[in-house]
Short mmCIF file of N, CA and C in Angstrom, two decimals:
data_model
loop_
_atom_site.label_atom_id
_atom_site.label_comp_id
_atom_site.label_asym_id
_atom_site.label_seq_id
_atom_site.Cartn_x
_atom_site.Cartn_y
_atom_site.Cartn_z
N ALA A 1 -29.58 -64.87 -4.71
CA ALA A 1 -29.56 -64.12 -3.48
C ALA A 1 -28.42 -63.11 -3.53
N THR A 2 -28.66 -61.93 -2.99
CA THR A 2 -27.62 -60.90 -2.97
C THR A 2 -26.88 -60.97 -1.65
N PRO A 3 -25.54 -60.74 -1.71
CA PRO A 3 -24.79 -60.81 -0.47
C PRO A 3 -25.17 -59.66 0.46
N ALA A 4 -25.11 -59.87 1.72
CA ALA A 4 -25.44 -58.84 2.71
C ALA A 4 -24.37 -57.76 2.67
N ALA A 5 -24.81 -56.52 2.81
CA ALA A 5 -23.85 -55.41 2.80
C ALA A 5 -22.97 -55.50 4.02
N THR A 6 -21.68 -55.32 3.80
CA THR A 6 -20.73 -55.36 4.90
C THR A 6 -20.71 -53.98 5.54
N PRO A 7 -20.90 -53.89 6.84
CA PRO A 7 -20.88 -52.56 7.47
C PRO A 7 -19.48 -51.94 7.36
N THR A 8 -19.45 -50.65 7.01
CA THR A 8 -18.19 -49.93 6.90
C THR A 8 -17.87 -49.31 8.25
N PRO A 9 -16.66 -49.56 8.76
CA PRO A 9 -16.33 -48.96 10.05
C PRO A 9 -16.20 -47.43 9.91
N THR A 10 -16.65 -46.72 10.89
CA THR A 10 -16.51 -45.27 10.87
C THR A 10 -15.62 -44.85 12.02
N ALA A 11 -14.83 -43.85 11.76
CA ALA A 11 -13.94 -43.35 12.80
C ALA A 11 -14.41 -41.98 13.21
N SER A 12 -14.37 -41.72 14.46
CA SER A 12 -14.76 -40.41 14.97
C SER A 12 -13.58 -39.85 15.73
N VAL A 13 -13.10 -38.72 15.24
CA VAL A 13 -11.98 -38.08 15.90
C VAL A 13 -12.43 -36.71 16.38
N SER A 14 -12.21 -36.45 17.62
CA SER A 14 -12.57 -35.15 18.18
C SER A 14 -11.29 -34.42 18.55
N VAL A 15 -11.12 -33.24 17.95
CA VAL A 15 -9.93 -32.46 18.24
C VAL A 15 -10.37 -31.20 18.97
N THR A 16 -9.81 -31.00 20.12
CA THR A 16 -10.09 -29.79 20.87
C THR A 16 -8.89 -28.87 20.72
N PRO A 17 -9.09 -27.70 20.11
CA PRO A 17 -7.94 -26.82 19.96
C PRO A 17 -7.42 -26.36 21.32
N THR A 18 -6.13 -26.38 21.44
CA THR A 18 -5.54 -25.92 22.69
C THR A 18 -4.99 -24.52 22.47
N PRO A 19 -5.29 -23.61 23.36
CA PRO A 19 -4.77 -22.26 23.17
C PRO A 19 -3.25 -22.25 23.24
N SER A 20 -2.65 -21.48 22.38
CA SER A 20 -1.19 -21.41 22.34
C SER A 20 -0.75 -20.04 22.82
N ALA A 21 0.18 -20.02 23.71
CA ALA A 21 0.68 -18.76 24.25
C ALA A 21 1.51 -18.01 23.21
N THR A 22 1.99 -18.72 22.20
CA THR A 22 2.86 -18.07 21.22
C THR A 22 2.09 -17.37 20.10
N THR A 23 0.83 -17.72 19.89
CA THR A 23 0.07 -17.08 18.81
C THR A 23 -1.24 -16.51 19.35
N PRO A 24 -1.18 -15.37 20.01
CA PRO A 24 -2.42 -14.78 20.50
C PRO A 24 -3.26 -14.26 19.33
N THR A 25 -4.55 -14.28 19.50
CA THR A 25 -5.44 -13.76 18.47
C THR A 25 -5.32 -12.24 18.45
N PRO A 26 -5.05 -11.67 17.25
CA PRO A 26 -4.92 -10.22 17.21
C PRO A 26 -6.26 -9.54 17.47
N THR A 27 -6.19 -8.41 18.11
CA THR A 27 -7.40 -7.63 18.38
C THR A 27 -7.80 -6.90 17.10
N THR A 28 -9.02 -6.40 17.09
CA THR A 28 -9.49 -5.62 15.95
C THR A 28 -8.58 -4.42 15.72
N ALA A 29 -8.16 -3.77 16.78
CA ALA A 29 -7.27 -2.60 16.65
C ALA A 29 -5.94 -3.00 16.02
N GLU A 30 -5.40 -4.16 16.39
CA GLU A 30 -4.14 -4.63 15.82
C GLU A 30 -4.30 -4.96 14.34
N VAL A 31 -5.42 -5.59 14.00
CA VAL A 31 -5.70 -5.92 12.59
C VAL A 31 -5.84 -4.64 11.78
N ASP A 32 -6.58 -3.66 12.32
CA ASP A 32 -6.76 -2.38 11.62
C ASP A 32 -5.42 -1.69 11.42
N LEU A 33 -4.56 -1.72 12.42
CA LEU A 33 -3.25 -1.09 12.32
C LEU A 33 -2.41 -1.77 11.24
N GLU A 34 -2.44 -3.09 11.21
CA GLU A 34 -1.71 -3.83 10.17
C GLU A 34 -2.28 -3.50 8.80
N ASN A 35 -3.60 -3.39 8.69
CA ASN A 35 -4.23 -3.05 7.42
C ASN A 35 -3.86 -1.63 6.98
N ALA A 36 -3.70 -0.71 7.94
CA ALA A 36 -3.28 0.65 7.61
C ALA A 36 -1.85 0.64 7.04
N LYS A 37 -0.97 -0.17 7.65
CA LYS A 37 0.39 -0.30 7.12
C LYS A 37 0.35 -0.86 5.69
N GLN A 38 -0.48 -1.88 5.50
CA GLN A 38 -0.59 -2.51 4.18
C GLN A 38 -1.17 -1.54 3.15
N ALA A 39 -2.01 -0.60 3.58
CA ALA A 39 -2.57 0.40 2.67
C ALA A 39 -1.45 1.24 2.06
N VAL A 40 -0.44 1.57 2.86
CA VAL A 40 0.70 2.35 2.37
C VAL A 40 1.53 1.49 1.41
N VAL A 41 1.76 0.24 1.76
CA VAL A 41 2.52 -0.67 0.90
C VAL A 41 1.81 -0.83 -0.45
N LYS A 42 0.48 -1.00 -0.41
CA LYS A 42 -0.31 -1.16 -1.65
C LYS A 42 -0.24 0.09 -2.50
N LEU A 43 -0.31 1.27 -1.87
CA LEU A 43 -0.24 2.52 -2.61
C LEU A 43 1.04 2.55 -3.45
N TRP A 44 2.18 2.28 -2.81
CA TRP A 44 3.45 2.37 -3.53
C TRP A 44 3.57 1.29 -4.60
N ALA A 45 2.97 0.13 -4.38
CA ALA A 45 2.98 -0.91 -5.41
C ALA A 45 2.20 -0.44 -6.64
N VAL A 46 1.07 0.21 -6.42
CA VAL A 46 0.27 0.72 -7.55
C VAL A 46 1.00 1.87 -8.24
N VAL A 47 1.59 2.77 -7.47
CA VAL A 47 2.35 3.88 -8.06
C VAL A 47 3.48 3.33 -8.93
N ASP A 48 4.22 2.35 -8.43
CA ASP A 48 5.30 1.74 -9.23
C ASP A 48 4.73 1.13 -10.51
N ARG A 49 3.65 0.37 -10.38
CA ARG A 49 3.08 -0.31 -11.55
C ARG A 49 2.64 0.71 -12.60
N LEU A 50 1.97 1.79 -12.16
CA LEU A 50 1.50 2.81 -13.09
C LEU A 50 2.65 3.61 -13.70
N THR A 51 3.72 3.79 -12.93
CA THR A 51 4.91 4.48 -13.45
C THR A 51 5.61 3.61 -14.49
N ASN A 52 5.66 2.32 -14.23
CA ASN A 52 6.37 1.39 -15.10
C ASN A 52 5.58 1.03 -16.36
N ASP A 53 4.26 1.19 -16.31
CA ASP A 53 3.41 0.86 -17.47
C ASP A 53 2.55 2.07 -17.83
N PRO A 54 3.07 2.95 -18.67
CA PRO A 54 2.33 4.18 -19.01
C PRO A 54 0.98 3.95 -19.67
N LYS A 55 0.72 2.72 -20.14
CA LYS A 55 -0.58 2.43 -20.77
C LYS A 55 -1.64 2.04 -19.74
N SER A 56 -1.22 1.77 -18.50
CA SER A 56 -2.17 1.38 -17.46
C SER A 56 -2.99 2.59 -17.04
N SER A 57 -4.16 2.33 -16.50
CA SER A 57 -5.09 3.40 -16.15
C SER A 57 -4.73 4.07 -14.82
N VAL A 58 -4.60 5.39 -14.86
CA VAL A 58 -4.32 6.16 -13.64
C VAL A 58 -5.48 5.99 -12.66
N GLN A 59 -6.65 5.61 -13.14
CA GLN A 59 -7.80 5.39 -12.26
C GLN A 59 -7.56 4.25 -11.27
N ASP A 60 -6.56 3.42 -11.52
CA ASP A 60 -6.22 2.35 -10.58
C ASP A 60 -5.84 2.92 -9.21
N LEU A 61 -5.42 4.19 -9.19
CA LEU A 61 -5.10 4.85 -7.92
C LEU A 61 -6.32 4.95 -7.00
N ASP A 62 -7.51 5.00 -7.59
CA ASP A 62 -8.73 5.13 -6.79
C ASP A 62 -8.91 4.01 -5.77
N ALA A 63 -8.30 2.86 -6.02
CA ALA A 63 -8.43 1.71 -5.12
C ALA A 63 -7.49 1.80 -3.93
N VAL A 64 -6.50 2.74 -3.97
CA VAL A 64 -5.50 2.80 -2.90
C VAL A 64 -5.33 4.19 -2.30
N ALA A 65 -5.92 5.21 -2.93
CA ALA A 65 -5.72 6.57 -2.44
C ALA A 65 -7.01 7.37 -2.55
N SER A 66 -7.06 8.46 -1.78
CA SER A 66 -8.20 9.38 -1.83
C SER A 66 -7.68 10.76 -1.49
N GLY A 67 -8.54 11.74 -1.57
CA GLY A 67 -8.22 13.09 -1.12
C GLY A 67 -6.95 13.67 -1.73
N GLU A 68 -6.16 14.33 -0.88
CA GLU A 68 -4.93 15.00 -1.32
C GLU A 68 -3.93 14.02 -1.93
N ALA A 69 -3.80 12.86 -1.36
CA ALA A 69 -2.84 11.88 -1.88
C ALA A 69 -3.24 11.43 -3.28
N LEU A 70 -4.52 11.20 -3.50
CA LEU A 70 -4.99 10.79 -4.82
C LEU A 70 -4.68 11.89 -5.84
N ASP A 71 -4.98 13.13 -5.50
CA ASP A 71 -4.70 14.25 -6.40
C ASP A 71 -3.21 14.34 -6.71
N PHE A 72 -2.37 14.24 -5.68
CA PHE A 72 -0.92 14.36 -5.84
C PHE A 72 -0.38 13.28 -6.78
N PHE A 73 -0.70 12.01 -6.49
CA PHE A 73 -0.14 10.92 -7.29
C PHE A 73 -0.72 10.91 -8.70
N ARG A 74 -1.99 11.31 -8.86
CA ARG A 74 -2.59 11.39 -10.19
C ARG A 74 -1.85 12.44 -11.03
N LYS A 75 -1.58 13.62 -10.43
CA LYS A 75 -0.86 14.68 -11.15
C LYS A 75 0.56 14.23 -11.49
N ASN A 76 1.22 13.59 -10.55
CA ASN A 76 2.59 13.09 -10.78
C ASN A 76 2.63 12.14 -11.97
N LEU A 77 1.75 11.14 -11.95
CA LEU A 77 1.75 10.13 -13.01
C LEU A 77 1.35 10.74 -14.35
N THR A 78 0.38 11.65 -14.33
CA THR A 78 -0.03 12.31 -15.57
C THR A 78 1.14 13.12 -16.13
N GLY A 79 1.90 13.78 -15.24
CA GLY A 79 3.09 14.53 -15.66
C GLY A 79 4.13 13.63 -16.30
N TYR A 80 4.37 12.47 -15.68
CA TYR A 80 5.33 11.52 -16.26
C TYR A 80 4.90 11.14 -17.68
N ARG A 81 3.62 10.89 -17.84
CA ARG A 81 3.11 10.45 -19.14
C ARG A 81 3.18 11.55 -20.18
N LEU A 82 2.90 12.79 -19.77
CA LEU A 82 3.01 13.92 -20.70
C LEU A 82 4.46 14.10 -21.15
N GLU A 83 5.40 13.87 -20.24
CA GLU A 83 6.82 14.00 -20.57
C GLU A 83 7.39 12.72 -21.18
N GLN A 84 6.54 11.71 -21.34
CA GLN A 84 6.92 10.41 -21.89
C GLN A 84 8.04 9.76 -21.09
N LEU A 85 7.91 9.81 -19.77
CA LEU A 85 8.86 9.16 -18.88
C LEU A 85 8.31 7.79 -18.51
N THR A 86 9.19 6.81 -18.46
CA THR A 86 8.79 5.45 -18.11
C THR A 86 9.66 4.96 -16.96
N GLY A 87 9.04 4.28 -16.03
CA GLY A 87 9.77 3.76 -14.87
C GLY A 87 10.09 2.29 -14.99
N SER A 88 10.93 1.85 -14.07
CA SER A 88 11.22 0.43 -13.91
C SER A 88 11.63 0.21 -12.46
N GLY A 89 11.49 -1.02 -12.02
CA GLY A 89 11.88 -1.35 -10.65
C GLY A 89 10.72 -1.20 -9.67
N THR A 90 11.03 -1.48 -8.41
CA THR A 90 10.03 -1.48 -7.36
C THR A 90 10.57 -0.76 -6.13
N SER A 91 9.75 0.10 -5.56
CA SER A 91 10.11 0.79 -4.32
C SER A 91 10.02 -0.18 -3.15
N ILE A 92 10.89 0.01 -2.17
CA ILE A 92 10.84 -0.80 -0.94
C ILE A 92 10.23 0.08 0.14
N VAL A 93 9.16 -0.40 0.75
CA VAL A 93 8.45 0.36 1.79
C VAL A 93 8.84 -0.21 3.14
N GLU A 94 9.52 0.61 3.95
CA GLU A 94 9.93 0.19 5.30
C GLU A 94 9.10 1.00 6.30
N VAL A 95 8.06 0.37 6.85
CA VAL A 95 7.21 1.06 7.81
C VAL A 95 7.99 1.26 9.11
N GLU A 96 8.09 2.51 9.55
CA GLU A 96 8.82 2.82 10.77
C GLU A 96 7.89 2.93 11.97
N SER A 97 6.69 3.46 11.76
CA SER A 97 5.74 3.55 12.86
C SER A 97 4.33 3.65 12.29
N ALA A 98 3.38 3.24 13.10
CA ALA A 98 1.97 3.34 12.73
C ALA A 98 1.16 3.44 14.00
N LYS A 99 0.15 4.31 13.97
CA LYS A 99 -0.72 4.42 15.14
C LYS A 99 -2.10 4.88 14.71
N ALA A 100 -3.08 4.44 15.46
CA ALA A 100 -4.46 4.89 15.23
C ALA A 100 -4.53 6.34 15.70
N THR A 101 -5.17 7.19 14.91
CA THR A 101 -5.23 8.61 15.26
C THR A 101 -6.66 9.12 15.35
N GLY A 102 -7.60 8.24 15.66
CA GLY A 102 -8.97 8.67 15.90
C GLY A 102 -9.75 8.88 14.62
N GLU A 103 -10.46 10.00 14.57
CA GLU A 103 -11.29 10.31 13.41
C GLU A 103 -10.90 11.65 12.84
N ASN A 104 -11.09 11.80 11.53
CA ASN A 104 -10.83 13.10 10.91
C ASN A 104 -12.09 13.97 11.01
N GLY A 105 -12.06 15.13 10.39
CA GLY A 105 -13.19 16.06 10.45
C GLY A 105 -14.47 15.53 9.83
N GLN A 106 -14.35 14.49 9.01
CA GLN A 106 -15.52 13.87 8.38
C GLN A 106 -16.04 12.67 9.17
N GLY A 107 -15.41 12.40 10.33
CA GLY A 107 -15.84 11.27 11.15
C GLY A 107 -15.31 9.93 10.67
N LEU A 108 -14.29 9.95 9.81
CA LEU A 108 -13.71 8.71 9.31
C LEU A 108 -12.53 8.30 10.18
N ALA A 109 -12.43 6.99 10.45
CA ALA A 109 -11.31 6.47 11.24
C ALA A 109 -10.01 6.73 10.49
N THR A 110 -8.96 7.13 11.24
CA THR A 110 -7.67 7.44 10.62
C THR A 110 -6.52 6.77 11.35
N TRP A 111 -5.44 6.57 10.61
CA TRP A 111 -4.19 6.05 11.14
C TRP A 111 -3.06 6.87 10.52
N THR A 112 -2.00 7.07 11.27
CA THR A 112 -0.82 7.74 10.74
C THR A 112 0.28 6.70 10.60
N VAL A 113 0.81 6.59 9.39
CA VAL A 113 1.85 5.61 9.09
C VAL A 113 3.07 6.37 8.58
N THR A 114 4.20 6.18 9.25
CA THR A 114 5.46 6.78 8.81
C THR A 114 6.30 5.67 8.20
N ALA A 115 6.75 5.91 6.96
CA ALA A 115 7.50 4.87 6.26
C ALA A 115 8.61 5.48 5.44
N CYS A 116 9.72 4.76 5.37
CA CYS A 116 10.83 5.13 4.51
C CYS A 116 10.57 4.45 3.16
N ILE A 117 10.50 5.26 2.12
CA ILE A 117 10.29 4.72 0.78
C ILE A 117 11.65 4.73 0.08
N ASP A 118 12.17 3.53 -0.16
CA ASP A 118 13.49 3.37 -0.77
C ASP A 118 13.29 3.14 -2.27
N ALA A 119 13.63 4.15 -3.06
CA ALA A 119 13.46 4.07 -4.51
C ALA A 119 14.79 3.79 -5.22
N SER A 120 15.78 3.30 -4.47
CA SER A 120 17.10 3.07 -5.07
C SER A 120 17.07 1.98 -6.13
N LYS A 121 16.05 1.12 -6.12
CA LYS A 121 15.94 0.04 -7.10
C LYS A 121 14.98 0.41 -8.23
N THR A 122 14.61 1.71 -8.32
CA THR A 122 13.72 2.16 -9.38
C THR A 122 14.48 3.14 -10.28
N LYS A 123 13.94 3.31 -11.47
CA LYS A 123 14.54 4.25 -12.42
C LYS A 123 13.41 4.87 -13.24
N LEU A 124 13.59 6.13 -13.59
CA LEU A 124 12.65 6.84 -14.46
C LEU A 124 13.48 7.33 -15.63
N VAL A 125 13.10 6.95 -16.86
CA VAL A 125 13.88 7.31 -18.04
C VAL A 125 13.02 8.06 -19.05
N ASP A 126 13.69 8.90 -19.86
CA ASP A 126 12.99 9.61 -20.92
C ASP A 126 12.95 8.73 -22.17
N THR A 127 12.46 9.29 -23.28
CA THR A 127 12.29 8.49 -24.50
C THR A 127 13.61 8.03 -25.09
N LYS A 128 14.72 8.68 -24.73
CA LYS A 128 16.04 8.27 -25.22
C LYS A 128 16.70 7.25 -24.30
N GLY A 129 16.01 6.92 -23.17
CA GLY A 129 16.57 5.96 -22.22
C GLY A 129 17.48 6.60 -21.19
N THR A 130 17.51 7.94 -21.16
CA THR A 130 18.35 8.65 -20.20
C THR A 130 17.62 8.74 -18.87
N SER A 131 18.31 8.37 -17.80
CA SER A 131 17.69 8.40 -16.47
C SER A 131 17.47 9.84 -16.01
N VAL A 132 16.28 10.10 -15.48
CA VAL A 132 15.98 11.41 -14.91
C VAL A 132 15.84 11.30 -13.39
N THR A 133 16.25 10.15 -12.86
CA THR A 133 16.17 9.90 -11.43
C THR A 133 17.43 10.47 -10.77
N ALA A 134 17.24 11.15 -9.64
CA ALA A 134 18.38 11.71 -8.92
C ALA A 134 18.20 11.46 -7.43
N PRO A 135 19.31 11.38 -6.69
CA PRO A 135 19.20 11.21 -5.25
C PRO A 135 18.54 12.42 -4.62
N PRO A 136 18.03 12.32 -3.40
CA PRO A 136 18.12 11.15 -2.51
C PRO A 136 17.10 10.08 -2.92
N TYR A 137 17.46 8.85 -2.67
CA TYR A 137 16.62 7.72 -3.05
C TYR A 137 15.77 7.21 -1.90
N ARG A 138 16.09 7.58 -0.67
CA ARG A 138 15.34 7.10 0.50
C ARG A 138 14.65 8.30 1.14
N ILE A 139 13.32 8.34 0.99
CA ILE A 139 12.54 9.49 1.46
C ILE A 139 11.55 9.03 2.54
N LEU A 140 11.54 9.77 3.63
CA LEU A 140 10.62 9.47 4.73
C LEU A 140 9.28 10.16 4.47
N HIS A 141 8.21 9.37 4.48
CA HIS A 141 6.86 9.88 4.24
C HIS A 141 5.99 9.65 5.46
N ARG A 142 5.08 10.60 5.72
CA ARG A 142 4.04 10.39 6.73
C ARG A 142 2.72 10.36 5.97
N SER A 143 2.04 9.24 6.08
CA SER A 143 0.78 9.05 5.37
C SER A 143 -0.37 8.99 6.37
N ILE A 144 -1.46 9.64 6.00
CA ILE A 144 -2.69 9.53 6.78
C ILE A 144 -3.59 8.57 6.01
N VAL A 145 -3.92 7.47 6.66
CA VAL A 145 -4.78 6.45 6.06
C VAL A 145 -6.18 6.64 6.63
N VAL A 146 -7.19 6.60 5.76
CA VAL A 146 -8.57 6.73 6.21
C VAL A 146 -9.37 5.51 5.78
N GLU A 147 -10.44 5.27 6.52
CA GLU A 147 -11.34 4.18 6.15
C GLU A 147 -12.54 4.80 5.46
N ARG A 148 -12.67 4.52 4.16
CA ARG A 148 -13.80 5.00 3.36
C ARG A 148 -14.48 3.79 2.73
N ALA A 149 -15.76 3.68 2.94
CA ALA A 149 -16.53 2.58 2.35
C ALA A 149 -15.85 1.23 2.61
N ARG A 150 -15.42 1.02 3.84
CA ARG A 150 -14.82 -0.22 4.31
C ARG A 150 -13.47 -0.54 3.69
N ALA A 151 -12.87 0.45 3.00
CA ALA A 151 -11.53 0.26 2.43
C ALA A 151 -10.59 1.25 3.11
N LEU A 152 -9.36 0.85 3.32
CA LEU A 152 -8.36 1.76 3.89
C LEU A 152 -7.57 2.37 2.74
N LEU A 153 -7.59 3.70 2.66
CA LEU A 153 -6.96 4.43 1.57
C LEU A 153 -6.00 5.46 2.12
N VAL A 154 -4.90 5.70 1.42
CA VAL A 154 -3.99 6.76 1.81
C VAL A 154 -4.64 8.09 1.38
N ASP A 155 -4.94 8.95 2.32
CA ASP A 155 -5.66 10.18 2.06
C ASP A 155 -4.71 11.38 1.97
N GLN A 156 -3.63 11.32 2.72
CA GLN A 156 -2.63 12.38 2.68
C GLN A 156 -1.25 11.74 2.73
N ASP A 157 -0.30 12.38 2.05
CA ASP A 157 1.07 11.89 2.07
C ASP A 157 1.99 13.09 2.11
N GLU A 158 2.85 13.12 3.11
CA GLU A 158 3.74 14.26 3.31
C GLU A 158 5.18 13.77 3.39
N VAL A 159 6.06 14.43 2.65
CA VAL A 159 7.48 14.09 2.71
C VAL A 159 8.07 14.77 3.93
N LEU A 160 8.74 13.99 4.79
CA LEU A 160 9.34 14.52 6.01
C LEU A 160 10.83 14.79 5.83
N GLY A 161 11.46 14.14 4.88
CA GLY A 161 12.90 14.30 4.68
C GLY A 161 13.49 13.00 4.19
N THR A 162 14.79 12.84 4.36
CA THR A 162 15.45 11.61 3.93
C THR A 162 15.50 10.61 5.11
N CYS A 163 15.77 9.37 4.77
CA CYS A 163 15.86 8.33 5.81
C CYS A 163 16.97 7.36 5.49
#
């Protein structure tokens, strides 16, 4: 004869989430604004990586930039490579302001992000190891971020001065 199966006790726990006043759910507009800020941070991370690794593909810029900004950074990086300049270090991106700015002439959603780009921890050297980096190291940029094919890309970047 086989022994009877012993019933296994089951526990049922019901948890009801309680709303917390300290962590409100961000709105779509707030999430989009944060994503626009991150688009600028990502751009500079890619620019640093491509500057520091001359063998990396300049096409990597396509994932973070478009329009005038893409053209500008592509020309800059290509120039560095033609002159055999190599970078090191990482830029610090300090976002000072960000706001939704409606749509551009193509009907694409846009945001304006103003950020201080601190390049004091970066260096650009020639083939002899001589630094070609010169102050000022903290430059204020105004970037126009656009939403293209569900990605936020820096479409324009303008230097406003030092910060």
